Amino acid sequence: GTLDVRMLGNSLAVTAALSGTHYFNTAVGTTTTFTLPAAAVGLNYCFHESGDAAGELLVTPAAGDIIVGKTHGAENGTGIATAAGAGIKNTAATNVRGDFACLAAMDATEWHMYTVAGVWAAQ
């Protein structure tokens, strides 16, 4: 089954060995950063806002990797396409408990948001 990991601090390096994991941001009033490993086909993770909405949830790819996708906030507009090495964020100004983003690596440099709830933006 899928391993659930509770995040209580303010940073965590996600490992390739834990592909398929759901990470829950339980920190309060601070930015929590999850750093992805280098993209490789088949790697996938989900990130959930489960703590205080006063903090930002930030997912950052490895240097050179990008994240692309659509979000509710841009449903009929331009999607997210980060600069290389820049992440996606669920900011304190707009996030609520229950927001999430799931990412899968499509190749060696590109992550795709394949399911999402809440307002996410490029870093």
C-alpha atoms as a printed R data frame, in Angstrom:
    type eleno elety resid chain resno      x      y       z
1   ATOM     1    CA   GLY     A     1  0.000  0.000   0.000
2   ATOM     2    CA   THR     A     2  0.890  3.654  -0.062
3   ATOM     3    CA   LEU     A     3  3.035  4.967   2.762
4   ATOM     4    CA   ASP     A     4  1.629  8.085   4.438
5   ATOM     5    CA   VAL     A     5  4.197 10.471   5.887
6   ATOM     6    CA   ARG     A     6  3.297 13.316   8.221
7   ATOM     7    CA   MET     A     7  5.395 16.454   7.786
8   ATOM     8    CA   LEU     A     8  5.845 18.416  10.998
9   ATOM     9    CA   GLY     A     9  8.900 20.558  10.234
10  ATOM    10    CA   ASN     A    10  9.514 23.042   7.490
11  ATOM    11    CA   SER     A    11 11.470 21.067   4.896
12  ATOM    12    CA   LEU     A    12 11.802 17.546   3.573
13  ATOM    13    CA   ALA     A    13 13.787 16.040   0.703
14  ATOM    14    CA   VAL     A    14 11.511 13.507  -1.006
15  ATOM    15    CA   THR     A    15 13.314 10.337  -2.131
16  ATOM    16    CA   ALA     A    16 12.861  8.224  -5.251
17  ATOM    17    CA   ALA     A    17 12.562  5.154  -3.017
18  ATOM    18    CA   LEU     A    18  9.301  6.543  -1.597
19  ATOM    19    CA   SER     A    19  7.581  7.056  -4.950
20  ATOM    20    CA   GLY     A    20  3.811  6.742  -4.519
21  ATOM    21    CA   THR     A    21  3.832  8.416  -1.110
22  ATOM    22    CA   HIS     A    22  1.272 10.970   0.038
23  ATOM    23    CA   TYR     A    23  2.868 13.753   2.087
24  ATOM    24    CA   PHE     A    24  0.742 15.723   4.540
25  ATOM    25    CA   ASN     A    25  1.794 19.227   5.545
26  ATOM    26    CA   THR     A    26  0.873 19.479   9.210
27  ATOM    27    CA   ALA     A    27  3.098 22.475   9.999
28  ATOM    28    CA   VAL     A    28  1.444 25.671  11.189
29  ATOM    29    CA   GLY     A    29  2.188 29.269  10.295
30  ATOM    30    CA   THR     A    30  5.294 28.664   8.195
31  ATOM    31    CA   THR     A    31  6.344 27.633   4.687
32  ATOM    32    CA   THR     A    32  6.780 23.893   4.303
33  ATOM    33    CA   THR     A    33  9.047 22.903   1.405
34  ATOM    34    CA   PHE     A    34  9.072 19.457  -0.165
35  ATOM    35    CA   THR     A    35 12.018 18.997  -2.552
36  ATOM    36    CA   LEU     A    36 11.535 16.398  -5.283
37  ATOM    37    CA   PRO     A    37 14.279 14.047  -6.448
38  ATOM    38    CA   ALA     A    38 15.477 14.308 -10.057
39  ATOM    39    CA   ALA     A    39 12.583 13.445 -12.369
40  ATOM    40    CA   ALA     A    40 12.543  9.850 -13.663
41  ATOM    41    CA   VAL     A    41  9.694  8.152 -15.502
42  ATOM    42    CA   GLY     A    42  7.269  6.548 -13.071
43  ATOM    43    CA   LEU     A    43  8.057  8.591  -9.966
44  ATOM    44    CA   ASN     A    44  4.905 10.071  -8.411
45  ATOM    45    CA   TYR     A    45  3.899 11.827  -5.198
46  ATOM    46    CA   CYS     A    46  0.949 13.688  -3.689
47  ATOM    47    CA   PHE     A    47  1.202 16.704  -1.392
48  ATOM    48    CA   HIS     A    48 -1.675 17.666   0.910
49  ATOM    49    CA   GLU     A    49 -2.380 20.774   2.977
50  ATOM    50    CA   SER     A    50 -3.481 19.334   6.297
51  ATOM    51    CA   GLY     A    51 -2.260 21.933   8.748
52  ATOM    52    CA   ASP     A    52 -2.839 25.555   9.481
53  ATOM    53    CA   ALA     A    53 -3.712 27.490   6.328
54  ATOM    54    CA   ALA     A    54 -1.518 30.351   7.599
55  ATOM    55    CA   GLY     A    55  1.497 28.662   5.995
56  ATOM    56    CA   GLU     A    56  2.558 28.031   2.418
57  ATOM    57    CA   LEU     A    57  3.020 24.575   0.904
58  ATOM    58    CA   LEU     A    58  5.891 24.612  -1.611
59  ATOM    59    CA   VAL     A    59  6.958 21.718  -3.864
60  ATOM    60    CA   THR     A    60 10.317 22.268  -5.556
61  ATOM    61    CA   PRO     A    61 11.861 20.133  -8.323
62  ATOM    62    CA   ALA     A    62 15.555 19.359  -8.742
63  ATOM    63    CA   ALA     A    63 17.660 21.922 -10.592
64  ATOM    64    CA   GLY     A    64 16.861 21.745 -14.310
65  ATOM    65    CA   ASP     A    65 13.466 20.038 -13.835
66  ATOM    66    CA   ILE     A    66 10.112 21.757 -14.454
67  ATOM    67    CA   ILE     A    67  6.529 21.287 -13.266
68  ATOM    68    CA   VAL     A    68  3.565 21.751 -15.617
69  ATOM    69    CA   GLY     A    69 -0.164 21.408 -15.138
70  ATOM    70    CA   LYS     A    70 -3.533 23.038 -14.683
71  ATOM    71    CA   THR     A    71 -5.095 24.310 -11.485
72  ATOM    72    CA   HIS     A    72 -8.583 25.400 -10.515
73  ATOM    73    CA   GLY     A    73 -7.415 28.994 -10.362
74  ATOM    74    CA   ALA     A    74 -6.451 28.815 -14.047
75  ATOM    75    CA   GLU     A    75 -9.115 26.374 -15.175
76  ATOM    76    CA   ASN     A    76 -9.894 28.248 -18.389
77  ATOM    77    CA   GLY     A    77 -6.617 30.073 -18.726
78  ATOM    78    CA   THR     A    78 -2.918 29.476 -18.845
79  ATOM    79    CA   GLY     A    79 -1.697 26.559 -16.796
80  ATOM    80    CA   ILE     A    80  1.372 26.314 -14.629
81  ATOM    81    CA   ALA     A    81  4.721 25.939 -16.358
82  ATOM    82    CA   THR     A    82  7.571 26.661 -13.965
83  ATOM    83    CA   ALA     A    83 11.035 27.827 -14.863
84  ATOM    84    CA   ALA     A    84 13.712 25.142 -14.524
85  ATOM    85    CA   GLY     A    85 14.282 24.402 -10.847
86  ATOM    86    CA   ALA     A    86 11.318 26.530  -9.700
87  ATOM    87    CA   GLY     A    87  8.458 24.980  -7.775
88  ATOM    88    CA   ILE     A    88  4.726 25.217  -7.319
89  ATOM    89    CA   LYS     A    89  3.093 26.764  -4.282
90  ATOM    90    CA   ASN     A    90 -0.211 26.661  -2.460
91  ATOM    91    CA   THR     A    91  0.051 30.037  -0.731
92  ATOM    92    CA   ALA     A    92 -1.156 31.030   2.707
93  ATOM    93    CA   ALA     A    93 -3.304 33.759   1.115
94  ATOM    94    CA   THR     A    94 -5.481 31.233  -0.751
95  ATOM    95    CA   ASN     A    95 -4.943 27.735   0.661
96  ATOM    96    CA   VAL     A    96 -7.325 25.731   2.807
97  ATOM    97    CA   ARG     A    97 -7.048 22.381   4.554
98  ATOM    98    CA   GLY     A    98 -7.723 19.709   1.963
99  ATOM    99    CA   ASP     A    99 -5.875 21.341  -0.943
100 ATOM   100    CA   PHE     A   100 -3.550 18.914  -2.726
101 ATOM   101    CA   ALA     A   101 -1.435 18.346  -5.824
102 ATOM   102    CA   CYS     A   102 -0.258 15.022  -7.229
103 ATOM   103    CA   LEU     A   103  2.749 14.949  -9.542
104 ATOM   104    CA   ALA     A   104  4.164 12.282 -11.845
105 ATOM   105    CA   ALA     A   105  7.428 12.422 -13.775
106 ATOM   106    CA   MET     A   106  6.794 12.110 -17.492
107 ATOM   107    CA   ASP     A   107 10.492 11.945 -18.417
108 ATOM   108    CA   ALA     A   108 13.892 12.900 -16.992
109 ATOM   109    CA   THR     A   109 13.128 16.634 -16.655
110 ATOM   110    CA   GLU     A   110  9.350 17.172 -16.502
111 ATOM   111    CA   TRP     A   111  6.809 16.674 -13.706
112 ATOM   112    CA   HIS     A   112  3.082 16.806 -14.503
113 ATOM   113    CA   MET     A   113  0.334 17.734 -12.062
114 ATOM   114    CA   TYR     A   114 -2.150 14.952 -12.764
115 ATOM   115    CA   THR     A   115 -4.698 15.786 -10.092
116 ATOM   116    CA   VAL     A   116 -5.092 18.940  -8.058
117 ATOM   117    CA   ALA     A   117 -7.466 20.790  -5.742
118 ATOM   118    CA   GLY     A   118 -7.097 24.366  -4.577
119 ATOM   119    CA   VAL     A   119 -5.190 27.281  -6.007
120 ATOM   120    CA   TRP     A   120 -1.594 26.535  -6.996
121 ATOM   121    CA   ALA     A   121  0.852 28.857  -8.747
122 ATOM   122    CA   ALA     A   122  4.384 28.812 -10.122
123 ATOM   123    CA   GLN     A   123  6.985 29.833  -7.551
